[in-house]
Each structure stands twice: as structure tokens, then as C-alpha cells.
Amino acid sequence: MKKQRIFLFITIAFLCVLLLAPSNKAAYSWDILAYDDGAPDLSITPAQTDSVAVKFSPPTHIFKISGMLIYLDPSNLADVRVAVLDSSKHVLMPFCNFSISGLPPYHIDFGALGPIMTPDNVSDFYIMVQWITAGAPTVYIDTSTNAGQSFRIISGTWQPYSDGNIMIRAQVEDIKAPEFDHVPMKFALAGESISISMEVLDEFGVNSVTLYYRKTSSNGTFSPISLTFSGGTQQAGIWYGTIPGENVTLQGIQYYLWATDIGGNSRYYGNATNPYNVTVNEAIPEIPMYVSILAIGISSCIALILLFILPKYKGEDTK
Amino acid sequence: MTDEKRDKFGERKVRLTSTGSKLIGYAFLVIAVILILEAIINILSAYGILPVGHIFIYLSGPSYIVEAIKGFFIITVLTTIAFGVIAIISTVGLLQEQEWAAGISLILMGLIAFSMICHLLINPGILGSLSLALEIAAFGISLCCSAYLAKNFKRYD
């Protein structure tokens, strides 16, 4: 009875751990990976043609800026001009006029202008907003968070806002496919399952990894296996999967991999026309453990017998 | 085989190597062959030429893990080869009934025993039972030789 209780307790504890384990799925969506965050706390009233900019530092490498959100007081709407600059103040998107209406936040879609592709070596960029409508629009600013940096052009130089961050959120879209770090499996034993593991890297996060396999001589379709996330982070994690032993025959196995990231990009490692080949050999039967121990025991006994029966050397043989 | 020495009066003193010492010497040569054969088998199994053990399974995956496993594997193979070389050196010494050779032989027996126990307990499946069988054979021969050396150590003074 006591043993049953202990078993029940262990089972419940195990299930609790499984349920409480963090999900391997992305905990964030692609459009809020880089933004000047937080709820607005204060408001400022920029003058006409006054420019403010928000500095973003998303993961490096190529990505796409597809739009932005801006908070303005709906009672005093102002049209804006928006430009995007890189950290060296080079213009990635020249000033464009946008009309805004309705209720905040106002979504400004850069899609109509074509996506803004940031260079591979640029880690910071600015979204600059200029008010072109007469009047005094109210812009909400955020003083409670540290993420992001806001700047204002004063006399041609960039000056950071001392009183908080302006509420402009940029949509930064991941356009780079995940990358594999995998040394392909070359050999396997017939009838034994093949475990395939790899590290998959992506600046924004890997969504899923799939293994496709088939028997080498079958020329049929590849069977998919969804790989399991087993450790690391979404940006650099270990994924693994197993090809069942019944499919591992002397014909050999072909496989390739496919990964998708949370931005919807995907990459193949190998492919259906050029898969990785696994040579399958017939396994030499393993010697059971008791035979090994028996052999050690027998050799030890022989040594002991020799120790007893051999005469002890006392003199020196000379001539 | 003879070993010519001179006593304190300068007279030639020829020492004969006993049959037992010769046998022990050749036994260590067999041990050396076994150990080097084991190293070769481990290398062949890693490259999938000989389907023993499961080392090739661990040579796939993230590159840094594969590099680490390769490093440990190379160390294991080199250690086995080093034991084989020591066994050859012992053979030469034992055939001349040298004291240092008897000492080395006993130490080598201990090292082979330790290596075999590690292989047996940690995971015999990684390097395969053929490799383990060779290690057990090397251990058995070296243990029997050690019994002889224990009884005849004075011969090597």
C-alpha cells in the first residue's frame, strides 16, 4: 500500500513537471520583437516640422521593416512624414507623407513603398517622424521603461530624449531563414533506430524542424517526422528525432531536414533530390555482459592458480 | 638469448634467459598486437567500415558536440596505441630479464585492468563488444604474466 502511494506520488509529480515545463513554441510574435515599448505615461507637444526618432536594435543581419504604430491624440490629428535611417544616418527610406485618421494607435504600413531592407552589418536604425500639419499634436511618451532609445534632432545633431521614449512601434520582420549546425549521420546498424540531432539557429527564433526520410532504394516519397526541441533557446536550440528501427534496413536510409522560423522563413538541409545517405550495416552480435564477466573471472582464476603452482625463483641461472 | 656481464673480479658471466621469461616476453608482444588491433578496430568502426559498437552514431549531430566526441575518441584510441607501444618496450626488456621491464609490465597490467573496467562499466555498447573482448584477452594474458612475474621477480633483479 505504501509502495503504491509512493508510485502514485512520483507519477503525479512527473506529470506536474511535464505540464509546467516551458513550451518550446515561440512566446512572442514576430511583429513585436523590436519596439519602443510600454504604455504612454506623459505627452509632449512637438512643434510643426519638429522631428523625433526612435532607435531600435533588433538582432543583426538582414531584416525587413514593414511598418510602424504611432500614438497621437485623436482630437488633434496631424499628418506625419516618416523616414528610416541606419545608425550612420544613411537614409534607408526617404521621408514619405502619411495621412492618419480614426483612433490610436495609428498603423503606418510601409508595404506600399516596398519593404525596407536593412543592410547585413547594421544593428541599429532610427525611425524618424516629422509633423507636417499645423497645430499642436499630442504625442504620448513613455517614461517607465528602458527599452529603446528616443532621439530628437536639435540643430542638426541627434539628442536623446531625457524624459522618456516616444511611443512608436516598428514592425520588424524576420526575412532570414534558420541555419543548421549538423554533421550528417553516415552509418547505422540494421534494425536499430537512428537518432538524428542538430542545432538550429535563427536570430528571431526557430518554429519547427522536420526530418524527411525514406529507404535508399525505394525512390518513394519521404516520410516526415517532426523533431523535438530538447534544449537551448529558440534562437539556438538542439532538436532531435528518431527514425524507427523497422525502417532501418540494409538498403540504407536517405534523409534531409527542413526548418521554419517564427517569421515564416524556411531552409532545407539537403533536399529530396540531393538527400544525405546513411549506409546501413549488419550488426555484429554483442557479447552478453555475463560472458565478459565470466571471461574476466576465468582469467583471474587461472592467474591465481599460477600464483600458487609456480615455484618461487630463488637463485640465478649462470654458466 | 644471453646477457653478458662481468663480475667484481672482471670475469665473464653469461646469464641465460629462462624459457619462462621468453614466454612472458612473447606474451607481452601478443598483448601489444591485441591492443594495437583494438585501436585499429575502433578507428574502423568509427568510419563505419567495421560494424561494431555505436561510436559512429555519436559522430553525427551539432558540430561542436561531434568535435568533442571525436576528441575523446581520439584520446581513447591514442591511449590504447600507447599501451601497445609500452607492451612492445616491455617485451624487449622482459626478453633481456630487465628489472624495469618487469615493473613496467605490472603497471601496464594495472592500466589495462582499469581501462577494461571503465569500458565494461560505463558503456560497452559505444566501442562494441569486439573491442571489449580484445581488452579482456589482453587483461587475462597480462594477469597470468603478472602471476609469473610475482613469483620470479628476483630473476629480473
mmCIF file of C-alpha atoms in Angstrom, chain A residues 181-189 192-199 238-239 255 279 281-289 291-293 295-296 299-304 306-319, chain B residues 2 12-16 18 45-54 56-66 116 120-121 124-125 128-130 132-133 136 139-141 143-148 150-156:
data_model
loop_
_atom_site.group_PDB
_atom_site.id
_atom_site.type_symbol
_atom_site.label_atom_id
_atom_site.label_comp_id
_atom_site.label_asym_id
_atom_site.label_seq_id
_atom_site.Cartn_x
_atom_site.Cartn_y
_atom_site.Cartn_z
ATOM 1 C CA ASP A 181 24.611 23.080 -37.460
ATOM 2 C CA HIS A 182 24.530 19.390 -38.251
ATOM 3 C CA VAL A 183 27.125 16.762 -39.064
ATOM 4 C CA PRO A 184 25.187 14.236 -41.176
ATOM 5 C CA MET A 185 24.759 10.665 -39.988
ATOM 6 C CA LYS A 186 26.800 8.373 -42.231
ATOM 7 C CA PHE A 187 26.417 4.892 -40.777
ATOM 8 C CA ALA A 188 23.792 2.931 -38.895
ATOM 9 C CA LEU A 189 23.108 -0.632 -37.843
ATOM 10 C CA GLU A 192 18.384 -0.158 -34.778
ATOM 11 C CA SER A 193 16.665 3.217 -34.677
ATOM 12 C CA ILE A 194 18.658 6.222 -35.872
ATOM 13 C CA SER A 195 18.688 9.321 -33.688
ATOM 14 C CA ILE A 196 19.272 12.495 -35.653
ATOM 15 C CA SER A 197 20.139 15.643 -33.731
ATOM 16 C CA MET A 198 21.246 19.112 -34.717
ATOM 17 C CA GLU A 199 21.428 22.708 -33.582
ATOM 18 C CA ILE A 238 19.046 21.421 -30.058
ATOM 19 C CA TRP A 239 16.416 19.450 -31.976
ATOM 20 C CA TYR A 255 17.165 11.961 -45.209
ATOM 21 C CA THR A 279 24.885 3.375 -45.044
ATOM 22 C CA ASN A 281 25.450 -2.366 -41.955
ATOM 23 C CA GLU A 282 24.533 -5.679 -40.427
ATOM 24 C CA ALA A 283 25.321 -5.501 -36.746
ATOM 25 C CA ILE A 284 27.849 -7.913 -35.262
ATOM 26 C CA PRO A 285 26.074 -9.562 -32.311
ATOM 27 C CA GLU A 286 27.066 -8.068 -28.994
ATOM 28 C CA ILE A 287 28.698 -10.304 -26.398
ATOM 29 C CA PRO A 288 26.397 -10.537 -23.365
ATOM 30 C CA MET A 289 27.658 -8.879 -20.204
ATOM 31 C CA VAL A 291 30.115 -13.695 -20.798
ATOM 32 C CA SER A 292 32.510 -10.767 -20.330
ATOM 33 C CA ILE A 293 32.366 -11.080 -16.549
ATOM 34 C CA ALA A 295 35.899 -14.381 -19.026
ATOM 35 C CA ILE A 296 37.398 -11.940 -16.509
ATOM 36 C CA SER A 299 41.396 -15.391 -16.359
ATOM 37 C CA SER A 300 41.614 -14.222 -12.725
ATOM 38 C CA CYS A 301 41.254 -17.846 -11.517
ATOM 39 C CA ILE A 302 43.991 -19.026 -13.914
ATOM 40 C CA ALA A 303 46.279 -16.258 -12.639
ATOM 41 C CA LEU A 304 45.551 -17.280 -9.033
ATOM 42 C CA LEU A 306 49.526 -19.946 -11.494
ATOM 43 C CA LEU A 307 50.415 -17.896 -8.435
ATOM 44 C CA PHE A 308 50.027 -20.991 -6.272
ATOM 45 C CA ILE A 309 51.553 -23.674 -8.514
ATOM 46 C CA LEU A 310 54.534 -21.775 -9.904
ATOM 47 C CA PRO A 311 57.711 -22.297 -7.870
ATOM 48 C CA LYS A 312 59.301 -19.192 -6.435
ATOM 49 C CA TYR A 313 62.605 -18.274 -8.108
ATOM 50 C CA LYS A 314 65.438 -18.140 -5.574
ATOM 51 C CA GLY A 315 68.731 -18.416 -7.450
ATOM 52 C CA GLU A 316 70.452 -17.223 -10.606
ATOM 53 C CA ASP A 317 70.976 -19.398 -13.692
ATOM 54 C CA THR A 318 74.526 -18.901 -14.928
ATOM 55 C CA LYS A 319 77.084 -20.908 -16.800
ATOM 56 C CA THR B 2 72.106 -14.249 -23.419
ATOM 57 C CA ARG B 12 82.741 -13.010 -17.935
ATOM 58 C CA LYS B 13 79.455 -14.056 -16.536
ATOM 59 C CA VAL B 14 76.844 -15.125 -19.100
ATOM 60 C CA ARG B 15 73.317 -15.118 -17.901
ATOM 61 C CA LEU B 16 70.802 -17.317 -19.695
ATOM 62 C CA SER B 18 64.899 -18.673 -18.907
ATOM 63 C CA SER B 45 34.158 1.182 -36.503
ATOM 64 C CA ALA B 46 34.143 4.991 -36.250
ATOM 65 C CA TYR B 47 34.401 5.210 -40.036
ATOM 66 C CA GLY B 48 31.662 2.595 -40.484
ATOM 67 C CA ILE B 49 33.974 0.094 -42.187
ATOM 68 C CA LEU B 50 33.559 -2.434 -39.392
ATOM 69 C CA PRO B 51 30.029 -2.530 -37.937
ATOM 70 C CA VAL B 52 30.939 -2.905 -34.285
ATOM 71 C CA GLY B 53 29.963 -0.627 -31.463
ATOM 72 C CA HIS B 54 27.975 2.573 -31.800
ATOM 73 C CA PHE B 56 29.538 6.324 -35.425
ATOM 74 C CA ILE B 57 26.117 7.223 -34.006
ATOM 75 C CA TYR B 58 27.763 9.822 -31.798
ATOM 76 C CA LEU B 59 29.679 11.256 -34.733
ATOM 77 C CA SER B 60 26.531 12.966 -36.008
ATOM 78 C CA GLY B 61 24.717 15.977 -34.612
ATOM 79 C CA PRO B 62 25.735 19.555 -33.794
ATOM 80 C CA SER B 63 29.309 20.087 -34.981
ATOM 81 C CA TYR B 64 30.697 21.191 -31.613
ATOM 82 C CA ILE B 65 29.338 18.065 -29.880
ATOM 83 C CA VAL B 66 30.736 15.850 -32.664
ATOM 84 C CA MET B 116 38.798 -2.667 -19.215
ATOM 85 C CA LEU B 120 32.811 -2.647 -19.073
ATOM 86 C CA LEU B 121 31.001 -0.419 -16.604
ATOM 87 C CA PRO B 124 30.338 -1.415 -23.556
ATOM 88 C CA GLY B 125 27.963 -0.585 -26.427
ATOM 89 C CA GLY B 128 31.479 -2.512 -29.077
ATOM 90 C CA SER B 129 31.919 -5.925 -27.545
ATOM 91 C CA LEU B 130 34.668 -6.956 -30.004
ATOM 92 C CA LEU B 132 35.854 -5.251 -25.056
ATOM 93 C CA ALA B 133 36.676 -8.903 -25.834
ATOM 94 C CA ILE B 136 39.578 -8.817 -21.700
ATOM 95 C CA PHE B 139 43.897 -8.291 -19.390
ATOM 96 C CA GLY B 140 43.773 -12.093 -18.976
ATOM 97 C CA ILE B 141 47.206 -12.583 -20.554
ATOM 98 C CA LEU B 143 47.239 -11.044 -15.329
ATOM 99 C CA CYS B 144 48.726 -14.514 -15.891
ATOM 100 C CA CYS B 145 52.068 -12.914 -16.791
ATOM 101 C CA SER B 146 51.879 -10.860 -13.609
ATOM 102 C CA ALA B 147 51.417 -14.053 -11.573
ATOM 103 C CA TYR B 148 54.624 -15.394 -13.137
ATOM 104 C CA ALA B 150 55.350 -12.010 -8.923
ATOM 105 C CA LYS B 151 56.895 -15.432 -8.378
ATOM 106 C CA ASN B 152 60.039 -14.736 -10.436
ATOM 107 C CA PHE B 153 60.679 -11.058 -9.761
ATOM 108 C CA LYS B 154 64.086 -11.890 -8.288
ATOM 109 C CA ARG B 155 65.110 -13.195 -11.705
ATOM 110 C CA TYR B 156 64.807 -9.618 -13.007
#
